[in-house]
PDB file of C-alpha atoms in Angstrom:
ATOM      1  CA  MET A  13       8.855 -19.104   6.122  1.00  0.00           C
ATOM      2  CA  ILE A  14       6.090 -17.587   8.252  1.00  0.00           C
ATOM      3  CA  LEU A  15       7.033 -14.043   7.168  1.00  0.00           C
ATOM      4  CA  PRO A  16       6.358 -14.391   3.413  1.00  0.00           C
ATOM      5  CA  ILE A  17       3.196 -16.380   4.197  1.00  0.00           C
ATOM      6  CA  ALA A  18       1.909 -13.625   6.508  1.00  0.00           C
ATOM      7  CA  ASN A  19       2.851 -10.992   3.927  1.00  0.00           C
ATOM      8  CA  ALA A  20       1.125 -12.917   1.120  1.00  0.00           C
ATOM      9  CA  LEU A  21      -2.011 -13.410   3.239  1.00  0.00           C
ATOM     10  CA  LEU A  22      -2.360  -9.709   4.034  1.00  0.00           C
ATOM     11  CA  ASP A  23      -1.570  -8.801   0.407  1.00  0.00           C
ATOM     12  CA  TYR A  24      -4.329 -11.187  -0.712  1.00  0.00           C
ATOM     13  CA  LEU A  25      -6.806  -9.635   1.746  1.00  0.00           C
ATOM     14  CA  SER A  26      -5.812  -6.153   0.542  1.00  0.00           C
ATOM     15  CA  TRP A  27      -6.340  -7.114  -3.132  1.00  0.00           C
ATOM     16  CA  ALA A  28      -9.671  -8.812  -2.326  1.00  0.00           C
ATOM     17  CA  ALA A  29     -10.955  -5.790  -0.388  1.00  0.00           C
ATOM     18  CA  SER A  30      -9.909  -3.373  -3.152  1.00  0.00           C
ATOM     19  CA  ARG A  31     -11.513  -5.486  -5.880  1.00  0.00           C
ATOM     20  CA  LYS A  32     -14.782  -5.761  -3.967  1.00  0.00           C
ATOM     21  CA  LEU A  33     -14.885  -2.022  -3.272  1.00  0.00           C
ATOM     22  CA  VAL A  34     -14.028  -1.130  -6.897  1.00  0.00           C
ATOM     23  CA  ARG A  35     -16.695  -3.513  -8.217  1.00  0.00           C
ATOM     24  CA  HIS A  36     -19.316  -1.993  -5.921  1.00  0.00           C
ATOM     25  CA  ALA A  37     -18.242   1.567  -6.835  1.00  0.00           C
ATOM     26  CA  ILE A  38     -18.512   0.759 -10.565  1.00  0.00           C
ATOM     27  CA  GLU A  39     -22.015  -0.682 -10.124  1.00  0.00           C
ATOM     28  CA  SER A  40     -23.104   2.453  -8.264  1.00  0.00           C
ATOM     29  CA  ASP A  41     -23.401   5.655 -10.284  1.00  0.00           C
ATOM     30  CA  SER A  42     -22.991   7.956  -7.275  1.00  0.00           C
ATOM     31  CA  ARG A  43     -19.805   9.994  -6.884  1.00  0.00           C
ATOM     32  CA  ALA A  44     -20.315  10.138  -3.112  1.00  0.00           C
ATOM     33  CA  ILE A  45     -20.364   6.332  -2.932  1.00  0.00           C
ATOM     34  CA  ALA A  46     -17.249   6.145  -5.132  1.00  0.00           C
ATOM     35  CA  VAL A  47     -15.396   8.599  -2.857  1.00  0.00           C
ATOM     36  CA  GLY A  48     -16.621   6.686   0.211  1.00  0.00           C
ATOM     37  CA  HIS A  49     -15.323   3.437  -1.254  1.00  0.00           C
ATOM     38  CA  LEU A  50     -11.965   5.035  -2.026  1.00  0.00           C
ATOM     39  CA  LEU A  51     -11.679   6.291   1.563  1.00  0.00           C
ATOM     40  CA  ALA A  52     -12.712   2.869   2.903  1.00  0.00           C
ATOM     41  CA  ASP A  53     -10.115   1.221   0.653  1.00  0.00           C
ATOM     42  CA  THR A  54      -7.433   3.608   1.935  1.00  0.00           C
ATOM     43  CA  GLY A  55      -8.404   2.890   5.537  1.00  0.00           C
ATOM     44  CA  LEU A  56      -8.277  -0.868   4.956  1.00  0.00           C
ATOM     45  CA  ALA A  57      -4.905  -0.644   3.185  1.00  0.00           C
ATOM     46  CA  LEU A  58      -3.427   1.315   6.095  1.00  0.00           C
ATOM     47  CA  ALA A  59      -4.945  -1.169   8.551  1.00  0.00           C
ATOM     48  CA  PHE A  60      -3.284  -4.036   6.651  1.00  0.00           C
ATOM     49  CA  LEU A  61       0.022  -2.127   6.564  1.00  0.00           C
ATOM     50  CA  PHE A  62      -0.010  -1.471  10.311  1.00  0.00           C
ATOM     51  CA  GLY A  63      -1.324  -4.982  10.981  1.00  0.00           C
ATOM     52  CA  LEU A  64       1.655  -6.424   9.129  1.00  0.00           C
ATOM     53  CA  ALA A  65       4.032  -4.081  10.973  1.00  0.00           C
ATOM     54  CA  LEU A  66       2.589  -5.390  14.255  1.00  0.00           C
ATOM     55  CA  PHE A  67       2.318  -9.063  13.307  1.00  0.00           C
ATOM     56  CA  LEU A  68       5.744  -9.672  11.734  1.00  0.00           C
ATOM     57  CA  PRO A  69       7.776  -8.764  14.875  1.00  0.00           C
ATOM     58  CA  MET A  70       5.446 -10.880  17.007  1.00  0.00           C
ATOM     59  CA  ALA A  71       5.904 -13.804  14.615  1.00  0.00           C
ATOM     60  CA  ILE A  72       9.707 -13.412  14.660  1.00  0.00           C
ATOM     61  CA  GLN A  73       9.789 -13.331  18.455  1.00  0.00           C
ATOM     62  CA  GLY A  74       7.460 -16.325  18.617  1.00  0.00           C
ATOM     63  CA  MET A  75       9.818 -18.218  16.279  1.00  0.00           C
ATOM     64  CA  ASN A  76      12.795 -17.139  18.402  1.00  0.00           C
ATOM     65  CA  ARG A  77      11.174 -18.628  21.483  1.00  0.00           C
ATOM     66  CA  GLY A  78      10.668 -21.877  19.572  1.00  0.00           C
ATOM     67  CA  PHE A  79      14.237 -21.853  18.221  1.00  0.00           C
ATOM     68  CA  VAL A  80      15.738 -21.437  21.683  1.00  0.00           C
ATOM     69  CA  TRP A  81      13.449 -24.143  23.061  1.00  0.00           C
ATOM     70  CA  VAL A  82      14.846 -26.688  20.531  1.00  0.00           C
ATOM     71  CA  GLY A  83      18.417 -25.441  21.000  1.00  0.00           C
ATOM     72  CA  TRP A  84      18.803 -23.312  17.872  1.00  0.00           C
ATOM     73  CA  PRO A  85      20.151 -19.739  17.901  1.00  0.00           C
ATOM     74  CA  ALA A  86      17.654 -16.891  17.947  1.00  0.00           C
ATOM     75  CA  VAL A  87      17.253 -14.676  14.891  1.00  0.00           C
ATOM     76  CA  GLU A  88      18.848 -11.270  15.510  1.00  0.00           C
ATOM     77  CA  TRP A  89      16.625  -8.957  13.500  1.00  0.00           C
ATOM     78  CA  ASP A  90      17.403  -5.559  15.006  1.00  0.00           C
ATOM     79  CA  GLY A  91      19.657  -4.726  12.021  1.00  0.00           C
ATOM     80  CA  PHE A  92      16.704  -5.118   9.643  1.00  0.00           C
ATOM     81  CA  LEU A  93      14.544  -2.942  11.892  1.00  0.00           C
ATOM     82  CA  GLU A  94      17.194  -0.206  12.138  1.00  0.00           C
ATOM     83  CA  ALA A  95      17.754  -0.247   8.362  1.00  0.00           C
ATOM     84  CA  ALA A  96      14.002  -0.045   7.674  1.00  0.00           C
ATOM     85  CA  ALA A  97      13.723   3.097   9.816  1.00  0.00           C
ATOM     86  CA  ALA A  98      17.031   4.789   8.902  1.00  0.00           C
ATOM     87  CA  ALA A  99      17.323   3.950   5.177  1.00  0.00           C
ATOM     88  CA  PRO A 100      13.827   2.971   3.990  1.00  0.00           C
ATOM     89  CA  PHE A 101      14.637   2.943   0.254  1.00  0.00           C
ATOM     90  CA  SER A 102      18.096   1.357   0.312  1.00  0.00           C
ATOM     91  CA  GLN A 103      19.181  -1.058   3.066  1.00  0.00           C
ATOM     92  CA  GLY A 104      15.660  -1.199   4.520  1.00  0.00           C
ATOM     93  CA  LEU A 105      13.915  -1.739   1.190  1.00  0.00           C
ATOM     94  CA  MET A 106      13.318  -5.475   1.736  1.00  0.00           C
ATOM     95  CA  VAL A 107      11.401  -4.924   4.988  1.00  0.00           C
ATOM     96  CA  ASN A 108       9.593  -1.798   3.807  1.00  0.00           C
ATOM     97  CA  GLY A 109       8.807  -3.461   0.488  1.00  0.00           C
ATOM     98  CA  MET A 110       6.969  -6.243   2.322  1.00  0.00           C
ATOM     99  CA  LEU A 111       4.938  -3.658   4.216  1.00  0.00           C
ATOM    100  CA  LEU A 112       4.208  -1.412   1.235  1.00  0.00           C
ATOM    101  CA  THR A 113       2.886  -4.219  -0.996  1.00  0.00           C
ATOM    102  CA  THR A 114      -0.382  -3.991   0.969  1.00  0.00           C
ATOM    103  CA  LEU A 115      -0.820  -0.460  -0.451  1.00  0.00           C
ATOM    104  CA  ILE A 116      -0.461  -1.465  -4.135  1.00  0.00           C
ATOM    105  CA  PRO A 117      -4.154  -2.322  -4.731  1.00  0.00           C
ATOM    106  CA  THR A 118      -5.232   0.957  -3.138  1.00  0.00           C
ATOM    107  CA  ALA A 119      -2.704   2.910  -5.227  1.00  0.00           C
ATOM    108  CA  LEU A 120      -4.126   1.298  -8.382  1.00  0.00           C
ATOM    109  CA  HIS A 121      -7.656   2.059  -7.152  1.00  0.00           C
ATOM    110  CA  PHE A 122      -6.628   5.705  -6.701  1.00  0.00           C
ATOM    111  CA  LEU A 123      -5.086   5.838 -10.184  1.00  0.00           C
ATOM    112  CA  VAL A 124      -8.182   4.373 -11.842  1.00  0.00           C
ATOM    113  CA  GLY A 125     -10.413   6.777  -9.908  1.00  0.00           C
ATOM    114  CA  LEU A 126      -8.228   9.778 -10.753  1.00  0.00           C
ATOM    115  CA  THR A 127      -8.116   8.770 -14.416  1.00  0.00           C
ATOM    116  CA  ILE A 128     -11.912   8.580 -14.532  1.00  0.00           C
ATOM    117  CA  LEU A 129     -12.205  11.951 -12.777  1.00  0.00           C
ATOM    118  CA  THR A 130      -9.701  13.414 -15.271  1.00  0.00           C
ATOM    119  CA  ILE A 131     -11.628  12.063 -18.283  1.00  0.00           C
ATOM    120  CA  ARG A 132     -15.106  13.067 -17.012  1.00  0.00           C
ATOM    121  CA  PRO A 133     -14.747  16.852 -17.403  1.00  0.00           C
ATOM    122  CA  MET A 134     -13.183  16.465 -20.861  1.00  0.00           C
ATOM    123  CA  PRO A 135     -15.421  17.524 -23.758  1.00  0.00           C
ATOM    124  CA  GLY A 136     -16.767  14.875 -26.100  1.00  0.00           C
ATOM    125  CA  GLN A 137     -17.188  11.958 -23.696  1.00  0.00           C
ATOM    126  CA  ARG A 138     -20.135  10.517 -25.610  1.00  0.00           C
ATOM    127  CA  LEU A 139     -18.230  10.840 -28.853  1.00  0.00           C
ATOM    128  CA  MET A 140     -15.306   9.003 -27.254  1.00  0.00           C
ATOM    129  CA  ALA A 141     -17.631   6.166 -26.184  1.00  0.00           C
ATOM    130  CA  LYS A 142     -18.821   5.786 -29.811  1.00  0.00           C
ATOM    131  CA  TRP A 143     -15.286   5.914 -31.170  1.00  0.00           C
ATOM    132  CA  VAL A 144     -14.137   3.015 -28.984  1.00  0.00           C
ATOM    133  CA  GLU A 145     -16.350   0.726 -31.065  1.00  0.00           C
ATOM    134  CA  GLY A 146     -15.540   2.441 -34.331  1.00  0.00           C
ATOM    135  CA  HIS A 147     -12.685   2.736 -36.818  1.00  0.00           C
ATOM    136  CA  ARG A 148      -9.160   1.796 -35.696  1.00  0.00           C
ATOM    137  CA  GLY A 149      -7.894   5.365 -36.131  1.00  0.00           C
ATOM    138  CA  LYS A 150     -10.673   6.764 -33.969  1.00  0.00           C
ATOM    139  CA  ARG A 151     -10.075   4.064 -31.367  1.00  0.00           C
ATOM    140  CA  LEU A 152      -6.390   5.039 -31.315  1.00  0.00           C
ATOM    141  CA  MET A 153      -7.394   8.659 -30.617  1.00  0.00           C
ATOM    142  CA  VAL A 154      -9.513   7.524 -27.649  1.00  0.00           C
ATOM    143  CA  GLU A 155      -6.663   5.359 -26.343  1.00  0.00           C
ATOM    144  CA  THR A 156      -4.267   8.319 -26.633  1.00  0.00           C
ATOM    145  CA  TRP A 157      -6.786  10.528 -24.819  1.00  0.00           C
ATOM    146  CA  CYS A 158      -7.147   7.965 -22.010  1.00  0.00           C
ATOM    147  CA  LEU A 159      -3.374   7.511 -21.792  1.00  0.00           C
ATOM    148  CA  ALA A 160      -2.951  11.279 -21.418  1.00  0.00           C
ATOM    149  CA  ALA A 161      -5.565  11.254 -18.630  1.00  0.00           C
ATOM    150  CA  PHE A 162      -3.717   8.380 -16.949  1.00  0.00           C
ATOM    151  CA  VAL A 163      -0.371  10.241 -17.141  1.00  0.00           C
ATOM    152  CA  VAL A 164      -1.982  13.343 -15.607  1.00  0.00           C
ATOM    153  CA  SER A 165      -3.484  11.128 -12.881  1.00  0.00           C
ATOM    154  CA  CYS A 166      -0.087   9.558 -12.157  1.00  0.00           C
ATOM    155  CA  GLY A 167       1.385  13.048 -11.799  1.00  0.00           C
ATOM    156  CA  ILE A 168      -1.384  14.104  -9.396  1.00  0.00           C
ATOM    157  CA  PHE A 169      -0.995  10.881  -7.402  1.00  0.00           C
ATOM    158  CA  LEU A 170       2.805  11.172  -7.128  1.00  0.00           C
ATOM    159  CA  ALA A 171       2.554  14.861  -6.200  1.00  0.00           C
ATOM    160  CA  GLY A 172       0.042  13.950  -3.485  1.00  0.00           C
ATOM    161  CA  CYS A 173       2.318  11.208  -2.133  1.00  0.00           C
ATOM    162  CA  TYR A 174       5.272  13.603  -2.122  1.00  0.00           C
ATOM    163  CA  LEU A 175       3.299  16.314  -0.290  1.00  0.00           C
ATOM    164  CA  LEU A 176       2.089  13.785   2.283  1.00  0.00           C
ATOM    165  CA  TRP A 177       5.665  12.550   2.784  1.00  0.00           C
ATOM    166  CA  GLN A 178       6.885  16.134   3.251  1.00  0.00           C
ATOM    167  CA  ALA A 179       4.045  16.926   5.670  1.00  0.00           C
ATOM    168  CA  VAL A 180       5.051  13.963   7.841  1.00  0.00           C
ATOM    169  CA  ALA A 181       8.727  15.010   7.617  1.00  0.00           C
ATOM    170  CA  LEU A 182       7.869  18.607   8.632  1.00  0.00           C
ATOM    171  CA  SER A 183       6.183  17.284  11.760  1.00  0.00           C
ATOM    172  CA  GLY A 184       9.628  16.061  12.861  1.00  0.00           C
ATOM    173  CA  ALA A 185       8.630  12.414  12.515  1.00  0.00           C
ATOM    174  CA  THR A 186       9.037   9.809   9.794  1.00  0.00           C
ATOM    175  CA  VAL A 187       6.774   7.036   8.583  1.00  0.00           C
ATOM    176  CA  GLY A 188       9.646   4.624   9.249  1.00  0.00           C
ATOM    177  CA  GLY A 189       9.892   5.957  12.798  1.00  0.00           C
ATOM    178  CA  TYR A 190       6.221   5.234  13.475  1.00  0.00           C
ATOM    179  CA  LEU A 191       6.537   1.717  12.073  1.00  0.00           C
ATOM    180  CA  TYR A 192       9.762   1.189  14.062  1.00  0.00           C
ATOM    181  CA  GLU A 193       8.000   2.066  17.326  1.00  0.00           C
ATOM    182  CA  MET A 194       5.048  -0.163  16.470  1.00  0.00           C
ATOM    183  CA  ALA A 195       7.347  -3.081  15.651  1.00  0.00           C
ATOM    184  CA  LEU A 196       9.273  -2.711  18.915  1.00  0.00           C
ATOM    185  CA  TRP A 197       6.063  -2.474  20.914  1.00  0.00           C
ATOM    186  CA  SER A 198       4.566  -5.619  19.365  1.00  0.00           C
ATOM    187  CA  ALA A 199       7.846  -7.556  19.722  1.00  0.00           C
ATOM    188  CA  ARG A 200       7.969  -6.682  23.423  1.00  0.00           C
ATOM    189  CA  LEU A 201       4.495  -8.157  23.863  1.00  0.00           C
ATOM    190  CA  VAL A 202       5.951 -11.560  22.964  1.00  0.00           C
ATOM    191  CA  GLY A 203       9.406 -10.922  24.480  1.00  0.00           C
ATOM    192  CA  GLY A 204      12.063 -13.620  24.490  1.00  0.00           C
ATOM    193  CA  PRO A 205      15.519 -13.890  22.930  1.00  0.00           C
ATOM    194  CA  GLY A 206      16.556 -11.813  19.910  1.00  0.00           C
ATOM    195  CA  LEU A 207      14.471  -8.831  21.035  1.00  0.00           C
ATOM    196  CA  PRO A 208      15.961  -5.624  19.585  1.00  0.00           C
ATOM    197  CA  PRO A 209      17.247  -3.134  22.146  1.00  0.00           C
ATOM    198  CA  GLY A 210      15.477   0.159  22.499  1.00  0.00           C
TER     199      GLY A 210
END
C-alpha cells in the first residue's frame, strides 16, 4: 500500500511543479525564461524519478523489517528489480512504469514548448490568431496547422529520446542499470530480510 501512495505523492509533486513552471513561463514573454523553466522542470522531474528509485526500496525494506517483527514473511522483491533492469519494457514494465510516471508532466511541457517553437517561425501567425475567432472553416485551418506543428514536435521529441537512449547505450551502461544500482544502495541503507543479493 505504501508503494502506490509514494508513487502518487511524487507524481502529484511532479505535476504541481510542471504546472507552476508552465504558468510562470506563459506569463513571461522571454524565451530565455521559458528555456530556463523547461530545464528546471527537467531537473525536477529527474530528481523525482531518482527520489522514487531511492525511496521505494527503502520503504520495502522498512516494511520487511516490520513484517518479520510481527511474524509475517518478508517480501522477496529481487525478481522485480532484476526484471526492471533486464527487461524494462516487458517483465519490468510495472516497476519502470511507476518510476516513469514522474516524467509525464515534463514530457507534456516539452511537447507544448516544442509545438509553440514550431508554430512561431511559421508565416502568418497574426492571421492565424484572427482566424481562431473567425469563421468555422478558417478555425479548422488553424487547428490543422497547429495539429501539424504538434505532430512535428512529437517527432522531434521522440527522436531526441531515442538519441539520448542510444547515447546512454553506447556508453556501455543502461538507464535500468543506473536505477538498479541506486535501488540496491538505498535498500542496503535500511538492510533487513528480503534484501536482494548483489
